[in-house]
Structure formats: C-alpha cells, structure tokens
Coordinates of C-alpha atoms and ligand atoms in Angstrom, one line a residue:
X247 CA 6.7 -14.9 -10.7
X248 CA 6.8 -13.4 -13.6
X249 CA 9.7 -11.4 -15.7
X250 CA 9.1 -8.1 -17.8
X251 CA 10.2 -10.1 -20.7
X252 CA 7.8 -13.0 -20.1
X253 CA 5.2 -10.3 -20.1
X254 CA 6.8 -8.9 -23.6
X255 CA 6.6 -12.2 -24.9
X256 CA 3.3 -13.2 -23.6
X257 CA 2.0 -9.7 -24.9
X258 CA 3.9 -10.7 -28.2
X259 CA 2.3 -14.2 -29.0
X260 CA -1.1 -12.4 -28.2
X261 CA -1.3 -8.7 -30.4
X262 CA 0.1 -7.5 -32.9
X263 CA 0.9 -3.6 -32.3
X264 CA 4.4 -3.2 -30.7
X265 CA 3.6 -2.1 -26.9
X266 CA 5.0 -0.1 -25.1
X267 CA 6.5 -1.4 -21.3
X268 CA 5.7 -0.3 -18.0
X269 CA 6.9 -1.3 -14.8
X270 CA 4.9 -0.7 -11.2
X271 CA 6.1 -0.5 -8.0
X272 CA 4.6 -2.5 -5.0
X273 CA 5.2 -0.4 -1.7
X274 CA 6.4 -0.7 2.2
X275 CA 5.7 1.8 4.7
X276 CA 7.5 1.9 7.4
X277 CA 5.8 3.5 9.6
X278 CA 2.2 5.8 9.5
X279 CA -0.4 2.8 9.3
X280 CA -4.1 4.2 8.6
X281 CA -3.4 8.0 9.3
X282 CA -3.7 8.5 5.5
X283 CA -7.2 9.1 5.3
X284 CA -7.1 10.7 8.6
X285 CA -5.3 13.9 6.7
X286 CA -2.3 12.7 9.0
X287 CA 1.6 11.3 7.9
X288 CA 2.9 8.3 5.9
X289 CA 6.7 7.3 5.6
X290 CA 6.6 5.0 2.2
X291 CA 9.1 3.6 -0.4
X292 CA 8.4 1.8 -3.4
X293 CA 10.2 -1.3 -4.1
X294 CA 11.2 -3.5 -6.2
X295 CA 8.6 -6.1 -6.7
X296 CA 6.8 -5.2 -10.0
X297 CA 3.9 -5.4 -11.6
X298 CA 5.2 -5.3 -15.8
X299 CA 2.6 -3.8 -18.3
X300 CA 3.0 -4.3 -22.3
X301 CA 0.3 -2.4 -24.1
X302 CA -0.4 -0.4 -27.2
X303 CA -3.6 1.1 -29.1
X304 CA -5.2 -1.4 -31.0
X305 CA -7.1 1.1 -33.4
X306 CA -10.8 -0.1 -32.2
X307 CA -13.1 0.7 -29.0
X308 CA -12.3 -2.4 -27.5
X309 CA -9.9 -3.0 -24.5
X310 CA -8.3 -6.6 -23.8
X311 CA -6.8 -7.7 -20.9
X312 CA -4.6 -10.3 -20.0
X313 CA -3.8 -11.0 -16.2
X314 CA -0.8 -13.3 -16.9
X315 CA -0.1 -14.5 -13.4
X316 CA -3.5 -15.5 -12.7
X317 CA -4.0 -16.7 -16.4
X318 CA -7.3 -14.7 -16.8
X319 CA -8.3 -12.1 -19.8
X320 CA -11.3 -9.8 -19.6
X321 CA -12.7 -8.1 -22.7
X322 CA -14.9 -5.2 -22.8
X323 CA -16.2 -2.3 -25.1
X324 CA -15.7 1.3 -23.8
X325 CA -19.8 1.6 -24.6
X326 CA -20.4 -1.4 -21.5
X327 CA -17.8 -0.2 -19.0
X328 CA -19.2 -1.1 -15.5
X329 CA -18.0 -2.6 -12.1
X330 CA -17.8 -6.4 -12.2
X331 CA -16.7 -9.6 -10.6
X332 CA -13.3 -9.8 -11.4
X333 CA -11.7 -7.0 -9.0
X334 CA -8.5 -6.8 -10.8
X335 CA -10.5 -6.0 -14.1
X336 CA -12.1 -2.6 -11.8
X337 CA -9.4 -1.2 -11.2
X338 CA -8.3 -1.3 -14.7
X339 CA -11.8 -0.2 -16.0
X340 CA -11.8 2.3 -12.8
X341 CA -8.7 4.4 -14.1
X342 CA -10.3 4.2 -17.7
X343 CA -13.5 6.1 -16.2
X344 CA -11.5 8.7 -14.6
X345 CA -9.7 9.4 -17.5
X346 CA -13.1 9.9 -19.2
X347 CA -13.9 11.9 -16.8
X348 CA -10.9 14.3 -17.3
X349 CA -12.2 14.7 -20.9
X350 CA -9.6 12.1 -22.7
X351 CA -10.4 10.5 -26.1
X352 CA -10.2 6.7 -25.3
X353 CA -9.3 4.5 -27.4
X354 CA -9.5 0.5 -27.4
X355 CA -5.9 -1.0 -25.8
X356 CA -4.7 -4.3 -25.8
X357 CA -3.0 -5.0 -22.3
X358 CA -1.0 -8.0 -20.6
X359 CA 0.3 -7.3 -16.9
X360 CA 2.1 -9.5 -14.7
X361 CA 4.8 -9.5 -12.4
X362 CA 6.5 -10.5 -8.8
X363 CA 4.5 -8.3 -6.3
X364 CA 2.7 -10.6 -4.3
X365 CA -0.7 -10.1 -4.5
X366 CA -3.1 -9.6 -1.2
X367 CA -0.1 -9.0 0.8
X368 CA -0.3 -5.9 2.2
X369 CA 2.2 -4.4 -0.5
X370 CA -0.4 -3.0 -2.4
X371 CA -1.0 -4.9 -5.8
X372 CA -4.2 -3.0 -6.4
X373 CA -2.2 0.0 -6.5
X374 CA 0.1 -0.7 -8.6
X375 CA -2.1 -2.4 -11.2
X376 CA -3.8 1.6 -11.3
X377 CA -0.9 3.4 -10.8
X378 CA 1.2 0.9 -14.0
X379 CA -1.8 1.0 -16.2
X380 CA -2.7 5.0 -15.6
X381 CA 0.6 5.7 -16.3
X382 CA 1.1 3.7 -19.4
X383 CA -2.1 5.4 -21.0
X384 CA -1.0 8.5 -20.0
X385 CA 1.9 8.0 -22.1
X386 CA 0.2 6.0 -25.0
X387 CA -2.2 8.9 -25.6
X388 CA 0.2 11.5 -24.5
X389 CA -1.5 13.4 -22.2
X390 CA -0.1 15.8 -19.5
X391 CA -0.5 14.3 -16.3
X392 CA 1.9 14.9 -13.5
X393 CA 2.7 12.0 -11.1
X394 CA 0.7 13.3 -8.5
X395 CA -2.5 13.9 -10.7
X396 CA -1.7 10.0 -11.6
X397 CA -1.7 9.3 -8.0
X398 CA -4.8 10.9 -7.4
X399 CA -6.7 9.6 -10.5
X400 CA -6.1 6.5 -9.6
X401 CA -7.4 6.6 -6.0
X402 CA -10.3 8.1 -7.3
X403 CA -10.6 5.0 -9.5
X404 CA -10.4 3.1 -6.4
X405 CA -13.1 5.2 -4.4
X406 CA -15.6 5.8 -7.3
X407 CA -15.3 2.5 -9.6
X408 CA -14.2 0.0 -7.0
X409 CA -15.8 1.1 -3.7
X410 CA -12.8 1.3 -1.3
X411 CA -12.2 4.6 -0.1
X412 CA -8.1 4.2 0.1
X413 CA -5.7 6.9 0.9
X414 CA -3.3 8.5 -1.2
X415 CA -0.6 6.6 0.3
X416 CA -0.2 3.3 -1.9
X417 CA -0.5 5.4 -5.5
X418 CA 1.8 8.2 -4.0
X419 CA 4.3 5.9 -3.5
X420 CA 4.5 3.9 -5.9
X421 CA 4.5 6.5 -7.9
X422 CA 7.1 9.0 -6.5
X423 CA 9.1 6.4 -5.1
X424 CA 12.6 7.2 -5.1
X425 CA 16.2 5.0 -5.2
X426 CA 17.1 4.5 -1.4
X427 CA 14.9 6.1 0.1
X428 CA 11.4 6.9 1.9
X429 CA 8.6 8.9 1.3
X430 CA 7.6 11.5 4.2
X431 CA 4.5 12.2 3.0
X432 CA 1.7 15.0 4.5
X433 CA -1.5 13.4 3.4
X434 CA -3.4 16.7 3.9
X435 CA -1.5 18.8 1.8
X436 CA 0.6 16.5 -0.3
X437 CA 3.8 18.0 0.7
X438 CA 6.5 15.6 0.8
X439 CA 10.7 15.2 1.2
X440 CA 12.5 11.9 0.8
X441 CA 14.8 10.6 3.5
X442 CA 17.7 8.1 2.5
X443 CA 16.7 5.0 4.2
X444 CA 20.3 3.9 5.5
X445 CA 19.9 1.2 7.9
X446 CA 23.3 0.6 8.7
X447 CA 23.7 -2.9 10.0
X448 CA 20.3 -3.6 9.5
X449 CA 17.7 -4.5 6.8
X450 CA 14.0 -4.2 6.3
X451 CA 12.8 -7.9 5.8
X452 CA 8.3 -8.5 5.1
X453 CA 7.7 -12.1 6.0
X454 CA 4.3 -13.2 4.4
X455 CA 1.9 -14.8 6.5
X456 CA 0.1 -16.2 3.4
X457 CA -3.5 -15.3 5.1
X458 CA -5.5 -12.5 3.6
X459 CA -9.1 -12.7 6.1
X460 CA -11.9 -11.6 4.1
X461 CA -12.4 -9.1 7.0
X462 CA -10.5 -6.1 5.3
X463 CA -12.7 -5.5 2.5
X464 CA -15.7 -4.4 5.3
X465 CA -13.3 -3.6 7.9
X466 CA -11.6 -1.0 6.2
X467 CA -14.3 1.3 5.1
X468 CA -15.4 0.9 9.0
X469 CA -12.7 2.2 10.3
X470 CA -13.0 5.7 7.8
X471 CA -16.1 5.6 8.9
X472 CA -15.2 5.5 12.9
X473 CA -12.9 8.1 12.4
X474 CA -14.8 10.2 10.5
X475 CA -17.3 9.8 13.9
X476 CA -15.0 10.7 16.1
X477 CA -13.9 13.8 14.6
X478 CA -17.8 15.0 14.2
X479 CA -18.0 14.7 18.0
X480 CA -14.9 16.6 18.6
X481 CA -15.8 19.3 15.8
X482 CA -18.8 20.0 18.2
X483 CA -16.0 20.9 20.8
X484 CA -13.3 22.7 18.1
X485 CA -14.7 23.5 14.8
X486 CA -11.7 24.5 13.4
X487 CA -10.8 20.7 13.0
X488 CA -11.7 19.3 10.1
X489 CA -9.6 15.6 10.5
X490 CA -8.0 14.0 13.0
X491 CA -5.0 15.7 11.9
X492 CA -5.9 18.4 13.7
X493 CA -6.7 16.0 17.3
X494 CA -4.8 16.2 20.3
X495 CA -4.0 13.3 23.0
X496 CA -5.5 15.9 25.2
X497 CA -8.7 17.0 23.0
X498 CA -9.5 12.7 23.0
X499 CA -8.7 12.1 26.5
X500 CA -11.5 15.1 27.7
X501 CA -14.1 14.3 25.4
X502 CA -13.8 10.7 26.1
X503 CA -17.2 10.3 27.9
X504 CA -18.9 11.5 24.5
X505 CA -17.4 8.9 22.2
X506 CA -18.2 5.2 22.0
X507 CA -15.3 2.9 23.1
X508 CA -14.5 1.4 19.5
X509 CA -14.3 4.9 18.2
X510 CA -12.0 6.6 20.9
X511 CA -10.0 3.9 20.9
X512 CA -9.6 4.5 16.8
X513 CA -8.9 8.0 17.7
X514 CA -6.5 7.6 20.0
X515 CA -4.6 5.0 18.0
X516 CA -4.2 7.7 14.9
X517 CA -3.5 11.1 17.0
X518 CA -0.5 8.3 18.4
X519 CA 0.8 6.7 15.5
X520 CA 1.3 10.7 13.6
X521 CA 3.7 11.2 16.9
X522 CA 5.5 7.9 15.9
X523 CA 5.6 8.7 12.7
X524 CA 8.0 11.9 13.5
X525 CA 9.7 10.6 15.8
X526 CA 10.7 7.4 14.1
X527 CA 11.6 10.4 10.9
X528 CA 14.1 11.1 13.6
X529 CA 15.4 8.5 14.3
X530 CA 16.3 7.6 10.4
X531 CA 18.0 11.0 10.5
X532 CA 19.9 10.4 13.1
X533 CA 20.9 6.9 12.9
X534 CA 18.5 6.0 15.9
X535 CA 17.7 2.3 14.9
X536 CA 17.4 0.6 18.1
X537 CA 14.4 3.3 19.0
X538 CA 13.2 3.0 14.9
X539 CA 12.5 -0.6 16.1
X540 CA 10.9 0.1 19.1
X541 CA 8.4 2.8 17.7
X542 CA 7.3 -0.3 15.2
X543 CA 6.7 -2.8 17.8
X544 CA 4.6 0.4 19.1
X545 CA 2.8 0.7 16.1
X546 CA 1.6 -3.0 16.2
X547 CA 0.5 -2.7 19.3
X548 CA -1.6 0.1 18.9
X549 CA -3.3 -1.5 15.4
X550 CA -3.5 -4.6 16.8
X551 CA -5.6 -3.4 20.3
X552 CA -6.7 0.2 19.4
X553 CA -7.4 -0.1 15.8
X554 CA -8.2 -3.5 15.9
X555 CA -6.8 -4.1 11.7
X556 CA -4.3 -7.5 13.2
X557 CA -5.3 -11.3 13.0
X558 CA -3.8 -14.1 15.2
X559 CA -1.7 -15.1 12.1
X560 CA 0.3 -11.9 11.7
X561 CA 0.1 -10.6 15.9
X562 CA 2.0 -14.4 15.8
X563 CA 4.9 -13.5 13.9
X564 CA 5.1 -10.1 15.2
X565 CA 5.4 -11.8 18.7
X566 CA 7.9 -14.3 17.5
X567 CA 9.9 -11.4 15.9
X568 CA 9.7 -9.2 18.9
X569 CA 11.6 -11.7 21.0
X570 CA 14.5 -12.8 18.6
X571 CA 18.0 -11.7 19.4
X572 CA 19.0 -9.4 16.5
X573 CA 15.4 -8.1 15.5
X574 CA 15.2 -4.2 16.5
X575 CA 11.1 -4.3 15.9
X576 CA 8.6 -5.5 14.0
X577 CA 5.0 -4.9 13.0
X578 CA 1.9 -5.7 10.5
X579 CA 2.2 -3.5 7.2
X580 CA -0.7 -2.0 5.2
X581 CA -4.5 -2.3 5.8
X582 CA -4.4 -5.4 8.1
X583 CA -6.3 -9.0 8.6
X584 CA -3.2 -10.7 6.8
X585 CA -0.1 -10.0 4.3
X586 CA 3.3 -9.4 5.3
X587 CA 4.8 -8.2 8.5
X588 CA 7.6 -5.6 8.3
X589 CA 10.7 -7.0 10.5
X590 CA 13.7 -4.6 11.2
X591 CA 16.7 -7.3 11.7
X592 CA 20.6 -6.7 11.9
X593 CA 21.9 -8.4 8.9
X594 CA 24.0 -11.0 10.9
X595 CA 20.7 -12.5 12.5
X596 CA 18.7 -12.6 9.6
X597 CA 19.7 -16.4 7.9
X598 CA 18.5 -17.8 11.1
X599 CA 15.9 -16.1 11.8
X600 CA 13.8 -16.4 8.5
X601 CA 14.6 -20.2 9.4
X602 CA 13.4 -20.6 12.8
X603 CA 10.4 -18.0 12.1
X604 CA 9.7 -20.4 9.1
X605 CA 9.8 -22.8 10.9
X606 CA 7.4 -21.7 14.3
X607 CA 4.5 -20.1 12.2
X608 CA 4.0 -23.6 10.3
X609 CA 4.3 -25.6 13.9
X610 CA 1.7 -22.8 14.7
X611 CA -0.8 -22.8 11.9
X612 CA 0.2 -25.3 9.4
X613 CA 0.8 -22.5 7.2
X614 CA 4.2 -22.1 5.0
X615 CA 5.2 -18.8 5.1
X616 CA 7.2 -16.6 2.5
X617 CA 9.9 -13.8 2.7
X618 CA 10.7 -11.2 0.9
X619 CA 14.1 -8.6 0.7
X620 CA 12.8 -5.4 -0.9
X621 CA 14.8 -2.3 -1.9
X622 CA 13.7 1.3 -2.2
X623 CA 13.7 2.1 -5.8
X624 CA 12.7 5.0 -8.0
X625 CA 8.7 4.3 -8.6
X626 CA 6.6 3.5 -11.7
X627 CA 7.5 4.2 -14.7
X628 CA 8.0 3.8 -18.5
X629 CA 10.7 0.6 -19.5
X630 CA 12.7 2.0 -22.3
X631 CA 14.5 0.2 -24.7
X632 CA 13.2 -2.7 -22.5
Ligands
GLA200 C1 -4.3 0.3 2.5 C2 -4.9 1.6 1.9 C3 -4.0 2.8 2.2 C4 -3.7 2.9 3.7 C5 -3.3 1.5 4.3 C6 -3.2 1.6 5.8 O1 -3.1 0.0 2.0 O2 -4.9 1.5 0.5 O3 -4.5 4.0 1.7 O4 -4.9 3.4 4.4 O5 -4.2 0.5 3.9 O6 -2.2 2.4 6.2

C-alpha cells in the first residue's frame, strides 16, 4: 500500500525533472457484468483506491518506468517499443502506441506508479494503470483529449497492444467517475447520466477472495467470441441486429434449436442481466434496496451457471453472503475466475459479518481473505499542488 507521497518521494530519489502527479481510480460496478462488449448497459463508479503516477519529460527518447509496489522498472527506447513479458509494462507501452497513432510527438518520460488498488481483483488495476498514465501524458504534452477519447485510447491500447479485447466499461469509469455516485452507462452509444448512489442504511462492501485462476485471460476473449456467435445466428433471423443489444428473451428462446448450448446459454445470460441492469437503476431511484439486493444475488447466478465467469472460491462467499442476516445481496464483480465479491450489507451487520465471513472462507480454503470499504469519488485525474 502505497501513498501518493511515497510515490513523490520514490519518483524524487530516482529523476531529477519535477513531475507532475496523477491519481487513478480503480472501479465497482454494481450491476451490468459482461454486457459491455455486448453494446448493452453498465452501472459503474470509481473509487477510491488509487493507482498514484509522478512523471515528467526527461528531454531524451527513452521512457523509464518504475512499478513501486511490485519493486520492478522497465526501460525502453520509443525506436524498440513492442509487446513483452511484463504485462503491466504493455499497457503502458500500449497507450504510448496509440498516442502514436493519433499523430503525437513522443517524447522519452520518466514514470513511477504505485498505489492501494489491489491488483487482479476484479477492480480493474489494468485500467487504471492506462487510464492514469494516458492522462498524465495528455497533460504533459498538452494535447486535446477529452475524457472519453482517453477512455477509448486506452481500450484500444488494451485490444491492439495487449490482446484483451475489454469493453469500455473499466476506462469509462474510471475516468468519468463522479463523487457519490454511479455511472449508467450505454455502451453502444456512449450516452451516460450519473445516479447518486445513496444506500441509506446500507453500504457496498468487496471482500477479496485472494484467488485470481489463470482461466480469465483465455476465458474472456471466449466468451466475446460466443457472443459474437450467437448474434451471427440470430442476424440470419433479424438483420437489423447488429449486438446482443438488440436480442430479445423471445428472439433466444425461438432460435434455441440453432444455437449450441454454451452459446444460448451466454445469450440468454446478457439479454437478462441489461433487464437487471434497469431495473436495479430503479430501484436506486427509488430507494428500493431490499430488491437492489436481490437483482445482484440474480446476477451471480446467472454468471455463475449461464455465463459460466465464477470459481468455487468466489460462488463460496457469495453463498455465505446470501444467507447472513443483514446482507440484502451479493455477487462476483468484474471479469470473473477470482477477485472481490460485491456485498450489499446494512451497516449494523457489517462488523460481524466481515468477521465470521473471514473466518468461514479460511475454514473453507485455507485462504485469508481481505475487505475493502470503497467510496464513489470523482475519477482520474491531475493531483494539484499535491
Ligand atoms: C473486465 C473488462 C470489462 C468488462 C468486465 C466484465 O473488467 O475489462 O470491459 O467486460 O470484465 O463486466
């Protein structure tokens, strides 16, 4: 855990330009798991665990990095930029390409990042990293980028430089986060409005389940992939559909014979979870928590059978959660195969319950689990006088 004046300092005892400071936003999402990239609805926040960027020009071609939380540097010349082992140092390089691409004048930067966003937990780490670092260049060169087009460059970093074809949901939000409350975002058209996340007698908590399964780096691209094959099918049927934004319950359920199990089940799981996703927009309107929680335990359901993203680690906790007196609903957050669960708790129960959940999951797997309050804050952004 690292503070943004640690970073300053470390950044300090390393270069010599005087940096400028950044800090990222990891994300929740509340609800709207894997519709993303399915054109469909996402209902975001960024909070406050940070990734902390110090950087400045350093007057030569060259770019050094310092990953202080993992205690690793990486230094390359513009010249030799190209996808490597170290993951953390392509998504760096990644938003450096697409820059290029946009026609900007690189040059060298000397960078040290670190932070408190748990990393391979489901909060979107990788996000931040682009989203902190394209913003910080954006301002050290001075270029005129909007938010959004920083969003968007920096899922394209992700897609063409890393190889995992995201959504726009983890850069939009950590991005355009705002203060108290959650993102409604249209993936299709980028449309969005913010909805004050007032829980009343409740809280958001993410327990972590400390496991991050390998799976998700091939599973996720699969299941873009099965989607993608299911709407092809159905576009035989409806032309005008061009996602499965555009899929009925009643399209699905007709054409089921055509579609391979795994891929209707996919199907069916996303045309679902947009319906939960307005309905649970609802109930934040309207103060409805009790069916909030309910739409979650939903959601969890429907990734962990239809989808198929879940692990016995996390469908564990969710279980445990799901029968605790004072816990309205709870469910797996992000891509799946590990990270944090999302648990919507009245305050009152919440002591006891990280305790005893604590408590259960290491009886269970010998595994020590973590927990994490997060608040909605206003997303990345510059660290003045910081
Ligand atoms: C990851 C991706 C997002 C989104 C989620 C699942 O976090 O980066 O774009 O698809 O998984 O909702």
């Amino acid at each position: 855990m690292l503070s943004l004046a640690d970073i300053k300092g470390l950044y300090e005892s390393r270069f010599d330009n005087p940096p400028i400071l950044v800090r990222a936003c990891g994300r929740i999402n509340i609800i709207g798991e894997h519709t993303d990239y399915n054109e469909g609805f996402v209902l975001p926040a960024a909070v406050d665990k940070y990734i902390f960027f110090a950087l400045a020009e350093n007057g030569t071609s060259e770019f050094h990095f310092y990953a202080a939380n993992i205690k690793d540097s990486f230094n390359f010349h513009l010249r030799d930029m190209a996808p490597g082992e170290k993951v953390w140092a392509n998504h760096l390089m990644g938003v450096l390409q697409q820059f290029q691409k946009d026609g900007v004048a690189l040059e060298g930067i000397d960078c040290v990042f670190g932070g408190n966003l748990p990393i391979g937990s489901g909060m979107s780490s990788s996000a931040a990293l682009e989203c902190g670092f394209a913003l910080g260049v954006s301002n050290l060169f001075n270029l005129d980028y909007s938010r959004k087009d920083l969003a968007l460059l920096a899922q394209r970093a992700s897609h063409e430089f890393v190889g995992v074809p995201c959504g726009i949901m983890d850069q939009f939000a950590s991005l355009m986060g705002r203060d108290g409350q959650a993102i409604r975002l249209d993936c299709r058209s980028l449309n969005h409005e913010y909805i004050p996340l007032d829980l009343e007698d409740c809280e958001l908590v993410l327990v972590n389940s400390r496991v991050s399964h390998d799976l998700g780096a091939s599973e996720y691209p699969r299941r873009v992939a099965e989607c993608k094959a299911g709407v092809a099918i159905l576009q035989q049927h409806y032309p005008a559909i061009s996602s499965l934004r555009d899929v009925t319950l009643d399209m699905l359920k007709l054409h089921r014979a055509e579609l391979e199990d795994s891929v209707y089940r996919r199907c069916i799981y996303v045309v679902k979870e947009n319906a939960r996703l307005q309905e649970a927009c609802r109930c934040l309107w309207n103060g409805g928590l009790e069916r909030l929680g309910t739409l979650l335990l939903a959601t969890h359901e429907g990734l962990r059978d239809e989808y198929e993203v879940s692990c016995p680690e996390i469908d564990y906790l969710v279980e445990f959660a799901s029968e605790y007196p004072g816990v309205l609903g709870a469910r797996m957050m992000g891509g799946g195969f590990g990270g944090c669960t999302l648990n919507l708790i009245r305050k009152e129960a919440k002591e006891k319950f990280l305790k005893d959940i604590s408590k259960a999951y290491f009886q269970q797997f010998g595994l020590q689990s973590e927990y994490y309050f997060v608040r909605p804050v206003d997303g990345t952004d510059v660290v003045r006088g910081g």
